[in-house]
Tab-separated table of C-alpha atoms in Angstrom:
chain	number	residue	atom	x	y	z
A	239	GLU	CA	-24.488	101.974	5.816
A	240	ASN	CA	-23.829	102.165	2.133
A	241	SER	CA	-20.311	102.761	3.126
A	242	GLY	CA	-18.563	103.474	-0.114
A	243	THR	CA	-16.056	101.610	-2.222
A	244	ALA	CA	-13.023	99.605	-1.156
A	245	VAL	CA	-10.188	98.772	-3.525
A	246	GLY	CA	-7.052	96.733	-3.179
A	247	ILE	CA	-4.058	96.255	-5.446
A	248	LYS	CA	-1.091	93.932	-5.461
A	249	CYS	CA	2.206	95.759	-5.933
A	250	THR	CA	5.739	94.648	-6.712
A	251	ASP	CA	7.036	95.641	-3.289
A	252	GLY	CA	3.967	95.255	-1.100
A	253	ILE	CA	0.222	95.687	-1.115
A	254	VAL	CA	-2.182	98.634	-0.756
A	255	VAL	CA	-5.884	98.817	0.167
A	256	ALA	CA	-8.063	101.904	0.232
A	257	VAL	CA	-11.621	102.709	1.241
A	258	GLY	CA	-13.538	105.768	0.066
A	259	LYS	CA	-15.887	106.783	2.847
A	260	SER	CA	-18.697	109.267	2.391
A	261	GLN	CA	-18.665	111.796	5.210
A	262	ALA	CA	-22.231	111.343	6.354
A	263	SER	CA	-22.180	114.378	8.580
A	264	LYS	CA	-19.869	117.295	9.329
A	265	MET	CA	-20.256	116.386	12.993
A	266	LEU	CA	-18.233	113.217	12.537
A	267	VAL	CA	-14.599	113.341	13.594
A	268	ALA	CA	-12.387	112.515	10.621
A	269	GLY	CA	-10.732	109.121	10.877
A	270	SER	CA	-13.219	107.804	13.431
A	271	ASN	CA	-15.301	105.564	11.222
A	272	ARG	CA	-12.596	102.936	10.638
A	273	ARG	CA	-12.821	100.541	7.725
A	274	VAL	CA	-9.236	99.289	7.455
A	275	PHE	CA	-8.081	96.963	10.229
A	276	GLY	CA	-4.928	95.099	11.137
A	277	VAL	CA	-5.418	91.389	11.663
A	278	ASP	CA	-1.859	90.299	12.309
A	279	ALA	CA	1.480	91.933	11.771
A	280	HIS	CA	1.618	90.886	8.139
A	281	THR	CA	-2.081	91.097	7.239
A	282	GLY	CA	-4.804	93.702	7.078
A	283	ILE	CA	-8.470	93.693	6.096
A	284	ALA	CA	-10.601	96.414	4.509
A	285	VAL	CA	-14.387	96.079	4.799
A	286	THR	CA	-17.360	97.529	2.936
A	287	GLY	CA	-21.078	97.290	3.573
A	288	TYR	CA	-22.531	97.241	7.070
A	289	ALA	CA	-19.685	98.506	9.220
A	290	ALA	CA	-20.844	96.523	12.250
A	291	ASP	CA	-20.945	93.276	10.274
A	292	GLY	CA	-17.536	94.085	8.863
A	293	ARG	CA	-16.142	94.494	12.352
A	294	GLN	CA	-17.384	91.032	13.343
A	295	VAL	CA	-15.667	89.516	10.339
A	296	VAL	CA	-12.423	91.247	11.283
A	297	ASN	CA	-12.768	89.971	14.867
A	298	ARG	CA	-13.073	86.444	13.623
A	299	ALA	CA	-10.077	86.926	11.340
A	300	ARG	CA	-8.025	88.087	14.320
A	301	GLU	CA	-9.066	85.053	16.357
A	302	GLU	CA	-8.195	82.696	13.513
A	303	ALA	CA	-4.814	84.312	13.026
A	304	GLN	CA	-4.041	84.102	16.729
A	305	SER	CA	-5.062	80.484	17.171
A	306	TYR	CA	-3.074	79.527	14.068
A	307	LYS	CA	-0.004	81.200	15.473
A	308	ASP	CA	-0.468	79.400	18.808
A	309	THR	CA	-0.678	76.025	17.115
A	310	TYR	CA	1.920	76.320	14.376
A	311	GLY	CA	4.237	78.989	15.696
A	312	HIS	CA	4.194	81.211	12.639
A	313	GLU	CA	1.886	83.824	11.178
A	314	ILE	CA	-1.167	82.598	9.356
A	315	VAL	CA	-0.673	81.879	5.683
A	316	PRO	CA	-2.941	84.216	3.665
A	317	SER	CA	-4.593	81.435	1.669
A	318	VAL	CA	-5.482	79.719	4.936
A	319	LEU	CA	-6.938	82.922	6.412
A	320	ASN	CA	-8.994	83.349	3.255
A	321	ASN	CA	-10.224	79.788	3.558
A	322	ARG	CA	-11.125	80.096	7.242
A	323	LEU	CA	-12.901	83.411	6.818
A	324	SER	CA	-14.773	82.192	3.740
A	325	LEU	CA	-15.950	79.127	5.645
A	326	PHE	CA	-17.052	81.386	8.481
A	327	MET	CA	-19.001	83.798	6.300
A	328	HIS	CA	-20.525	80.950	4.311
A	329	TYR	CA	-21.800	79.275	7.471
A	330	PHE	CA	-24.229	82.135	7.982
A	331	THR	CA	-25.806	81.470	4.592
A	332	MET	CA	-26.773	77.910	5.480
A	333	TYR	CA	-29.307	78.393	8.261
A	334	GLY	CA	-32.611	80.225	8.218
A	335	SER	CA	-32.117	81.460	11.757
A	336	LEU	CA	-29.002	83.380	10.738
A	337	ARG	CA	-28.529	86.141	8.239
A	338	PRO	CA	-25.492	86.514	5.976
A	339	PHE	CA	-22.926	89.165	6.767
A	340	GLY	CA	-23.755	92.423	5.035
A	341	ALA	CA	-20.105	93.085	4.352
A	342	SER	CA	-17.314	92.185	1.959
A	343	ALA	CA	-13.775	91.756	3.182
A	344	ILE	CA	-10.590	92.482	1.248
A	345	ILE	CA	-7.619	90.663	2.782
A	346	ALA	CA	-4.180	92.121	2.102
A	347	SER	CA	-1.011	90.334	3.086
A	348	TYR	CA	2.685	90.424	2.237
A	349	ASP	CA	5.319	87.786	2.958
A	350	GLN	CA	8.537	89.757	3.213
A	351	ASP	CA	10.826	86.720	3.222
A	352	LEU	CA	9.416	85.191	0.071
A	353	LYS	CA	8.439	88.582	-1.410
A	354	MET	CA	4.881	87.479	-2.060
A	355	PRO	CA	1.987	89.942	-1.904
A	356	GLU	CA	-1.400	88.230	-1.723
A	357	LEU	CA	-4.801	89.853	-2.120
A	358	TYR	CA	-8.090	88.085	-1.442
A	359	MET	CA	-11.688	89.255	-1.474
A	360	ILE	CA	-14.609	87.500	0.217
A	361	ASP	CA	-18.203	88.471	-0.535
A	362	PRO	CA	-21.271	87.869	1.697
A	363	SER	CA	-21.875	84.475	0.101
A	364	GLY	CA	-18.559	83.302	1.455
A	365	SER	CA	-16.737	83.042	-1.876
A	366	GLY	CA	-13.172	84.123	-1.456
A	367	TYR	CA	-10.917	84.474	-4.457
A	368	ARG	CA	-7.391	85.684	-4.973
A	369	PHE	CA	-6.942	88.846	-7.033
A	370	HIS	CA	-4.321	91.005	-8.712
A	371	ALA	CA	-6.607	93.916	-7.902
A	372	CYS	CA	-10.153	94.004	-6.595
A	373	ALA	CA	-12.962	96.319	-5.621
A	374	ALA	CA	-16.025	95.968	-3.400
A	375	GLY	CA	-18.939	98.136	-2.416
A	376	LYS	CA	-20.996	100.815	-4.062
A	377	GLY	CA	-18.748	101.867	-6.952
A	378	SER	CA	-17.100	98.500	-7.457
A	379	ASN	CA	-18.014	98.166	-11.142
A	380	ALA	CA	-16.477	101.477	-12.105
A	381	ALA	CA	-13.517	100.842	-9.794
A	382	ASN	CA	-12.876	97.437	-11.345
A	383	THR	CA	-12.804	99.008	-14.807
A	384	GLU	CA	-10.329	101.634	-13.652
A	385	LEU	CA	-8.186	99.004	-11.944
A	386	GLU	CA	-8.086	96.923	-15.117
A	387	LYS	CA	-6.997	99.956	-17.088
A	388	LEU	CA	-4.323	100.645	-14.483
A	389	LEU	CA	-2.972	97.108	-14.551
A	390	ASN	CA	-2.882	97.178	-18.352
A	391	ARG	CA	-0.899	100.402	-18.251
A	392	CYS	CA	1.580	98.921	-15.781
A	393	GLY	CA	1.959	95.750	-17.801
A	394	ASP	CA	4.504	93.195	-16.688
A	395	GLU	CA	6.500	95.611	-14.563
A	396	GLY	CA	3.694	96.064	-12.095
A	397	ILE	CA	3.209	99.054	-9.821
A	398	THR	CA	5.076	100.188	-6.695
A	399	THR	CA	3.259	100.816	-3.435
A	400	LYS	CA	4.031	104.545	-3.571
A	401	ASP	CA	2.448	104.861	-7.006
A	402	ALA	CA	-0.423	102.613	-6.009
A	403	VAL	CA	-1.336	104.921	-3.130
A	404	LYS	CA	-1.763	107.817	-5.553
A	405	GLU	CA	-3.553	105.738	-8.153
A	406	LEU	CA	-6.049	104.299	-5.703
A	407	GLY	CA	-6.776	107.778	-4.387
A	408	ARG	CA	-7.363	108.952	-7.925
A	409	ILE	CA	-9.618	106.023	-8.745
A	410	LEU	CA	-11.749	106.449	-5.640
A	411	HIS	CA	-12.341	110.081	-6.576
A	412	ILE	CA	-13.119	109.760	-10.269
A	413	ILE	CA	-15.659	106.968	-9.914
A	414	ARG	CA	-17.932	109.133	-7.777
A	415	ASP	CA	-20.824	111.278	-8.827
A	416	THR	CA	-19.777	114.471	-7.036
A	417	SER	CA	-23.048	116.248	-7.585
A	418	LYS	CA	-25.050	113.619	-5.719
A	419	GLU	CA	-22.686	112.318	-3.020
A	420	LYS	CA	-21.249	113.671	0.193
A	421	PRO	CA	-17.555	114.596	0.358
A	422	LEU	CA	-15.077	111.745	0.255
A	423	GLU	CA	-12.752	110.700	3.073
A	424	LEU	CA	-9.921	108.352	2.149
A	425	GLU	CA	-8.671	105.618	4.446
A	426	MET	CA	-5.693	103.624	3.203
A	427	GLY	CA	-3.651	100.763	4.552
A	428	TRP	CA	-0.448	99.238	3.203
A	429	LEU	CA	2.299	96.673	3.689
A	430	CYS	CA	5.693	97.648	2.305
A	431	ALA	CA	9.272	98.483	3.193
A	432	GLU	CA	8.252	101.859	4.560
A	433	SER	CA	5.838	100.287	7.033
A	434	GLY	CA	8.481	97.770	8.088
A	435	PHE	CA	6.483	95.102	6.264
A	436	LYS	CA	3.790	95.342	8.906
A	437	HIS	CA	0.230	96.298	8.114
A	438	ALA	CA	-0.199	99.997	8.852
A	439	LEU	CA	-2.392	102.897	7.848
A	440	VAL	CA	-0.719	104.899	5.122
A	441	PRO	CA	0.851	108.038	6.640
A	442	LYS	CA	-1.514	111.026	6.645
A	443	ALA	CA	0.755	113.072	4.361
A	444	LEU	CA	0.672	110.452	1.622
A	445	VAL	CA	-3.071	110.016	1.942
A	446	ALA	CA	-3.492	113.776	1.648
A	447	GLU	CA	-1.321	113.736	-1.496
A	448	ALA	CA	-3.439	110.976	-2.957
A	449	ASP	CA	-6.554	112.893	-2.031
A	450	GLU	CA	-5.269	116.008	-3.819
A	451	ALA	CA	-4.228	113.956	-6.845
A	452	GLY	CA	-7.699	112.473	-6.891
A	453	LYS	CA	-9.430	115.819	-6.700
A	454	ALA	CA	-7.153	117.215	-9.408
A	455	ALA	CA	-7.867	114.242	-11.635
A	456	LEU	CA	-11.563	114.785	-11.093
A	457	ALA	CA	-11.249	118.448	-12.014
A	458	GLY	CA	-9.068	117.596	-15.014
A	459	ALA	CA	-11.597	115.073	-16.206
A	460	THR	CA	-14.439	117.561	-16.147
A	461	ILE	CA	-12.391	120.152	-18.049
A	462	ALA	CA	-11.356	117.591	-20.622
A	463	ALA	CA	-14.974	116.670	-21.209
A	464	ALA	CA	-15.850	120.275	-21.901
A	465	GLY	CA	-12.639	120.866	-23.879
A	466	GLY	CA	-13.232	117.725	-25.897
A	467	GLY	CA	-16.590	119.065	-26.936
A	468	GLY	CA	-14.988	122.406	-27.764
A	469	ASN	CA	-12.181	120.800	-29.690
A	470	GLY	CA	-14.614	118.673	-31.553
A	471	GLY	CA	-16.358	121.821	-32.593
A	472	GLY	CA	-13.025	123.393	-33.475
A	473	ALA	CA	-12.006	120.388	-35.461
A	474	THR	CA	-15.016	120.535	-37.618
A	475	THR	CA	-14.241	124.165	-38.330
A	476	THR	CA	-10.703	123.297	-39.363
A	477	THR	CA	-11.737	120.536	-41.663
A	478	SER	CA	-14.266	122.694	-43.409
A	479	THR	CA	-11.618	125.380	-43.890
A	480	ALA	CA	-9.243	122.759	-45.204
A	481	ALA	CA	-11.869	121.499	-47.559
A	482	ALA	CA	-12.514	125.033	-48.677
A	483	GLU	CA	-8.787	125.546	-49.178
A	484	GLU	CA	-8.458	122.329	-51.083
A	485	LYS	CA	-11.329	123.310	-53.275
A	486	SER	CA	-9.786	126.647	-53.923
A	487	ALA	CA	-6.431	124.910	-54.566
A	488	MET	CA	-8.103	122.639	-57.002
A	489	GLU	CA	-9.785	125.552	-58.521
A	490	VAL	CA	-6.442	127.206	-58.938
A	491	GLU	CA	-5.000	124.106	-60.552
A	492	GLU	CA	-7.791	123.959	-62.947
B	1028	MET	CA	9.734	53.567	34.197
B	1029	ASN	CA	10.065	50.401	36.251
B	1030	THR	CA	7.347	47.800	35.725
B	1031	ASN	CA	8.713	45.695	38.540
B	1032	TRP	CA	7.057	42.374	37.980
B	1033	GLY	CA	8.410	38.965	37.013
B	1034	PRO	CA	11.620	37.152	37.892
B	1035	SER	CA	14.202	39.640	36.612
B	1036	THR	CA	14.152	42.990	38.305
B	1037	ASP	CA	16.174	45.028	35.856
B	1038	VAL	CA	13.778	44.721	32.934
B	1039	GLN	CA	12.787	48.206	31.898
B	1040	ASP	CA	10.987	49.886	29.030
B	1041	PRO	CA	13.172	50.041	25.956
B	1042	ALA	CA	15.019	53.290	26.247
B	1043	LEU	CA	17.164	55.234	23.865
B	1044	GLY	CA	20.208	55.752	26.095
B	1045	THR	CA	21.655	57.662	23.243
B	1046	THR	CA	23.839	60.311	21.889
B	1047	ILE	CA	22.115	62.633	19.446
B	1048	MET	CA	23.156	65.892	17.859
B	1049	ALA	CA	22.414	68.316	15.091
B	1050	VAL	CA	24.514	71.115	13.581
B	1051	ALA	CA	23.344	73.894	11.265
B	1052	PHE	CA	25.495	75.278	8.476
B	1053	ASP	CA	24.890	77.734	5.686
B	1054	GLY	CA	22.611	75.791	3.385
B	1055	GLY	CA	21.404	72.990	5.628
B	1056	VAL	CA	21.902	70.829	8.676
B	1057	VAL	CA	23.830	67.690	9.657
B	1058	MET	CA	22.177	65.355	12.165
B	1059	GLY	CA	23.895	62.460	13.892
B	1060	ALA	CA	23.021	59.725	16.376
B	1061	ASP	CA	24.303	56.451	17.765
B	1062	SER	CA	22.276	53.263	17.261
B	1063	ARG	CA	21.856	51.593	20.656
B	1064	THR	CA	18.439	50.800	22.156
B	1065	SER	CA	18.694	49.145	25.564
B	1066	THR	CA	16.341	47.651	28.138
B	1067	GLY	CA	18.337	47.996	31.321
B	1068	THR	CA	21.683	46.319	30.583
B	1069	TYR	CA	20.519	44.336	27.564
B	1070	VAL	CA	21.127	45.900	24.151
B	1071	TRP	CA	17.834	45.350	22.475
B	1072	ASN	CA	18.707	46.833	19.093
B	1073	ARG	CA	22.299	47.652	18.171
B	1074	VAL	CA	21.472	49.180	14.811
B	1075	SER	CA	18.441	51.328	15.536
B	1076	ASP	CA	17.647	54.466	13.546
B	1077	LYS	CA	17.019	57.332	15.924
B	1078	ILE	CA	16.780	60.013	13.261
B	1079	THR	CA	13.200	59.924	12.051
B	1080	SER	CA	11.610	61.918	9.260
B	1081	VAL	CA	8.527	64.060	9.901
B	1082	GLY	CA	8.610	65.825	6.562
B	1083	ASP	CA	10.587	65.677	3.326
B	1084	LYS	CA	13.322	67.922	4.683
B	1085	ILE	CA	12.592	67.869	8.413
B	1086	PHE	CA	13.916	65.172	10.742
B	1087	VAL	CA	13.768	64.573	14.486
B	1088	CYS	CA	16.461	62.950	16.658
B	1089	ARG	CA	14.841	60.908	19.420
B	1090	SER	CA	16.119	60.246	22.940
B	1091	GLY	CA	14.378	58.950	26.062
B	1092	SER	CA	11.681	56.299	26.011
B	1093	ALA	CA	11.559	54.563	22.622
B	1094	ALA	CA	7.791	54.095	22.737
B	1095	ASP	CA	7.094	57.673	23.814
B	1096	THR	CA	9.311	59.219	21.161
B	1097	GLN	CA	7.883	57.036	18.410
B	1098	ALA	CA	4.336	57.973	19.415
B	1099	VAL	CA	5.160	61.667	19.541
B	1100	VAL	CA	6.887	61.627	16.167
B	1101	ASP	CA	3.912	59.807	14.593
B	1102	VAL	CA	1.573	62.533	15.845
B	1103	ILE	CA	3.853	65.297	14.569
B	1104	ARG	CA	4.127	63.680	11.164
B	1105	LEU	CA	0.349	63.544	10.873
B	1106	TYR	CA	-0.227	67.172	11.854
B	1107	LEU	CA	2.632	68.403	9.703
B	1108	GLN	CA	1.274	66.586	6.667
B	1109	MET	CA	-2.199	68.070	7.142
B	1110	HIS	CA	-0.687	71.487	7.723
B	1111	SER	CA	1.399	71.180	4.558
B	1112	LEU	CA	-1.745	70.379	2.548
B	1113	GLU	CA	-3.550	73.353	4.012
B	1114	ILE	CA	-0.843	75.901	3.292
B	1115	GLY	CA	-0.045	74.391	-0.082
B	1116	LYS	CA	3.714	74.278	0.394
B	1117	GLN	CA	6.459	72.431	2.257
B	1118	PRO	CA	6.308	72.853	6.041
B	1119	GLU	CA	8.902	74.943	7.837
B	1120	VAL	CA	11.286	73.701	10.518
B	1121	PRO	CA	10.110	76.130	13.243
B	1122	THR	CA	6.561	74.895	12.650
B	1123	ALA	CA	7.614	71.285	13.219
B	1124	ALA	CA	9.493	72.290	16.362
B	1125	ASN	CA	6.434	74.160	17.602
B	1126	LEU	CA	4.154	71.169	17.059
B	1127	LEU	CA	6.682	68.983	18.846
B	1128	ASN	CA	6.563	71.380	21.758
B	1129	GLN	CA	2.764	71.404	21.859
B	1130	VAL	CA	2.709	67.618	22.268
B	1131	CYS	CA	5.672	67.328	24.627
B	1132	TYR	CA	4.594	70.181	26.892
B	1133	SER	CA	0.908	69.282	27.128
B	1134	ASN	CA	1.766	65.678	27.954
B	1135	LYS	CA	4.863	66.366	30.005
B	1136	ASP	CA	3.639	64.305	32.995
B	1137	ASN	CA	3.315	61.171	30.903
B	1138	LEU	CA	6.247	61.455	28.508
B	1139	MET	CA	9.969	60.970	28.653
B	1140	ALA	CA	11.132	62.401	25.347
B	1141	GLY	CA	14.091	64.624	24.603
B	1142	MET	CA	14.072	65.600	20.947
B	1143	ILE	CA	16.127	67.558	18.486
B	1144	CYS	CA	14.202	68.896	15.475
B	1145	ALA	CA	16.253	70.003	12.475
B	1146	GLY	CA	15.904	70.449	8.735
B	1147	TRP	CA	15.901	72.822	5.820
B	1148	ASP	CA	13.138	75.040	4.436
B	1149	GLU	CA	13.017	77.831	1.893
B	1150	ARG	CA	12.413	80.753	4.214
B	1151	ASN	CA	14.781	79.820	7.057
B	1152	GLY	CA	17.465	77.680	5.460
B	1153	GLY	CA	19.081	75.167	7.813
B	1154	LYS	CA	17.684	75.354	11.353
B	1155	VAL	CA	18.173	73.328	14.565
B	1156	PHE	CA	15.770	73.334	17.519
B	1157	SER	CA	15.980	71.477	20.804
B	1158	VAL	CA	12.772	70.327	22.537
B	1159	PRO	CA	13.976	68.856	25.853
B	1160	LEU	CA	12.225	66.785	28.520
B	1161	GLY	CA	9.680	69.270	29.868
B	1162	GLY	CA	8.971	71.008	26.571
B	1163	GLY	CA	10.068	74.399	25.329
B	1164	VAL	CA	11.566	75.255	21.956
B	1165	PHE	CA	15.163	76.446	21.828
B	1166	PRO	CA	16.876	77.410	18.582
B	1167	HIS	CA	20.636	76.872	18.497
B	1168	PRO	CA	23.465	76.741	15.973
B	1169	PHE	CA	24.009	73.173	17.218
B	1170	VAL	CA	22.491	70.914	19.865
B	1171	ILE	CA	23.643	67.741	21.596
B	1172	GLY	CA	21.315	65.488	23.566
B	1173	GLY	CA	20.858	62.116	25.205
B	1174	SER	CA	22.798	60.449	28.002
B	1175	GLY	CA	26.014	60.392	25.970
B	1176	SER	CA	25.965	64.131	25.391
B	1177	GLY	CA	27.241	64.799	28.900
B	1178	TYR	CA	30.605	63.308	27.957
B	1179	ILE	CA	31.175	65.507	24.942
B	1180	TYR	CA	30.261	69.036	26.044
B	1181	GLY	CA	33.953	69.770	26.364
B	1182	TYR	CA	34.672	68.529	22.875
B	1183	VAL	CA	31.826	70.374	21.137
B	1184	ASP	CA	32.310	73.613	23.066
B	1185	SER	CA	35.966	73.764	22.141
B	1186	ASN	CA	35.609	72.595	18.540
B	1187	PHE	CA	32.465	74.214	17.177
B	1188	ARG	CA	32.946	77.250	14.961
B	1189	GLU	CA	30.361	79.352	13.154
B	1190	GLY	CA	30.576	79.148	9.381
B	1191	MET	CA	31.777	75.570	9.025
B	1192	SER	CA	31.256	73.899	5.681
B	1193	LYS	CA	29.057	70.869	5.147
B	1194	ALA	CA	32.050	68.502	5.165
B	1195	GLU	CA	33.474	70.073	8.317
B	1196	CYS	CA	30.105	69.725	10.055
B	1197	GLN	CA	29.871	66.081	9.055
B	1198	GLN	CA	33.332	65.415	10.487
B	1199	PHE	CA	32.442	67.356	13.633
B	1200	VAL	CA	29.341	65.219	14.161
B	1201	LYS	CA	31.207	61.955	13.489
B	1202	ASN	CA	33.945	62.862	15.964
B	1203	ALA	CA	31.560	63.997	18.671
B	1204	VAL	CA	29.216	61.015	18.496
B	1205	SER	CA	32.083	58.528	18.399
B	1206	LEU	CA	33.671	60.110	21.508
B	1207	ALA	CA	30.331	59.846	23.323
B	1208	MET	CA	29.903	56.231	22.261
B	1209	TRP	CA	33.395	55.538	23.547
B	1210	ARG	CA	32.498	56.624	27.111
B	1211	ASP	CA	28.716	56.241	27.502
B	1212	GLY	CA	27.501	52.704	28.215
B	1213	SER	CA	24.046	53.524	26.846
B	1214	SER	CA	25.395	54.690	23.480
B	1215	GLY	CA	27.054	52.508	20.889
B	1216	GLY	CA	26.726	50.590	17.658
B	1217	VAL	CA	27.048	52.638	14.485
B	1218	ILE	CA	26.863	56.340	13.782
B	1219	ARG	CA	23.873	57.325	11.684
B	1220	MET	CA	24.104	60.677	9.917
B	1221	VAL	CA	21.560	62.617	7.923
B	1222	THR	CA	22.563	65.712	5.927
B	1223	ILE	CA	19.699	67.915	4.701
B	1224	THR	CA	20.147	70.684	2.145
B	1225	LYS	CA	17.957	72.293	-0.469
B	1226	ASP	CA	19.214	69.712	-2.941
B	1227	GLY	CA	17.993	66.757	-0.906
B	1228	VAL	CA	18.678	64.378	1.948
B	1229	GLU	CA	21.868	62.273	2.265
B	1230	LYS	CA	21.911	59.375	4.717
B	1231	GLU	CA	25.141	57.844	5.894
B	1232	MET	CA	26.114	55.046	8.260
B	1233	VAL	CA	29.571	54.904	9.855
B	1234	SER	CA	30.450	51.603	11.482
B	1235	GLY	CA	33.254	49.465	12.819
B	1236	GLN	CA	36.693	50.379	11.535
B	1237	ASN	CA	35.410	53.577	9.937
B	1238	LEU	CA	34.467	55.095	13.288
B	1239	PRO	CA	36.830	57.954	14.092
B	1240	HIS	CA	38.828	56.667	17.047
B	1241	LEU	CA	40.028	59.897	18.583
B	1242	ALA	CA	41.348	58.156	21.687
B	1243	LYS	CA	43.856	56.177	19.609
B	1244	GLY	CA	46.685	58.346	20.819
B	1245	TRP	CA	46.634	56.628	24.156
B	1246	CYS	CA	44.249	53.688	23.783
B	1247	PRO	CA	44.369	51.068	21.036
């Protein structure tokens, strides 16, 4: 039930969401415990927390999107979906006979005509805000820090969906405590030119690449930590030699 | 509808006998209509405005029962305004056409309203939709409607071309509506034209001597 971290990022040419799922048991078939869902052609939702609660939220989102389309004849505007879903989740916080949803929802949507990616996140209280990048779930604090660093690196140019896939995979790996947690399974969804601007799961090959990149980054990070310590030690040696040399140089000058 | 009471037997609900049309071009639409509202044989209003706004850049041409079409357009305007507030931007033409359809189709037993919905929005550019008597939404490069339209199918079919400029479309609409007014007893008065582009809405009225008189070759 503590179903791992979900992250989402707004890209220049689309939008990407990813969920890092802990493989609770080797008996589970990979890809069966879905966390990323399509809501309408142009929108997807990633959920964290209680999976069952998350699924109910997604169901409601699908109903809202459908009824909107029936009434107005076009796909639901992301800000409206955010509003409807927030109202829905908030409702359950108002009455003692109901319990709040134990899930957060990250809504990802891309308007291909107006070239507008929109990312929203709604927490169990029903507050939905619009983000450049967001994270929810167990490792959300660490993920948010990494996402901020990533956005700073990208600056005004932003990031492409292809790069974002790799970066999100990397982030989901490095924020984990590998000694304590079960192996990670990545599930990613995106909206971009390659998916025909429809919400789709990222192709397995790209997810695998991101997974490898993530594992490599994790390995690299651990080596760097050890190397840093070693270098630090080495550095002190060098400076003392330099100091000795300087002293001897000075001695010579004298 | 024939409320057959009282001394005169040909008193009917005010009806928009009408010729209406709308043409899309690259960058907007041109809408045109005549201005005659009649109750039976009596011309009740010879300068009516049958092109009604439902949004800043979305208009509807009305034909059929005057009361029905006014009521329908009022409802659409309300829903479109609320919708526009909710989505935080200007409404789109297909949305307006869809709402029109919802009302016309659900109430088809009680309405007599043939409408043409046209306008400009950022995503779609200039778009024309016809929502005829029973409902349904039909996108077209151009649409003609009303009782007068029957007389000008030949003219529009042979003279419409894709890729006309704004000025050519305006002339096309003027010619077509004036030919319909020439032959249809329920259409007449002045030609009202509305041109909608991303830069704004231009309204024009063509009356009297300015009406293109295409039959002048054989008829003074």
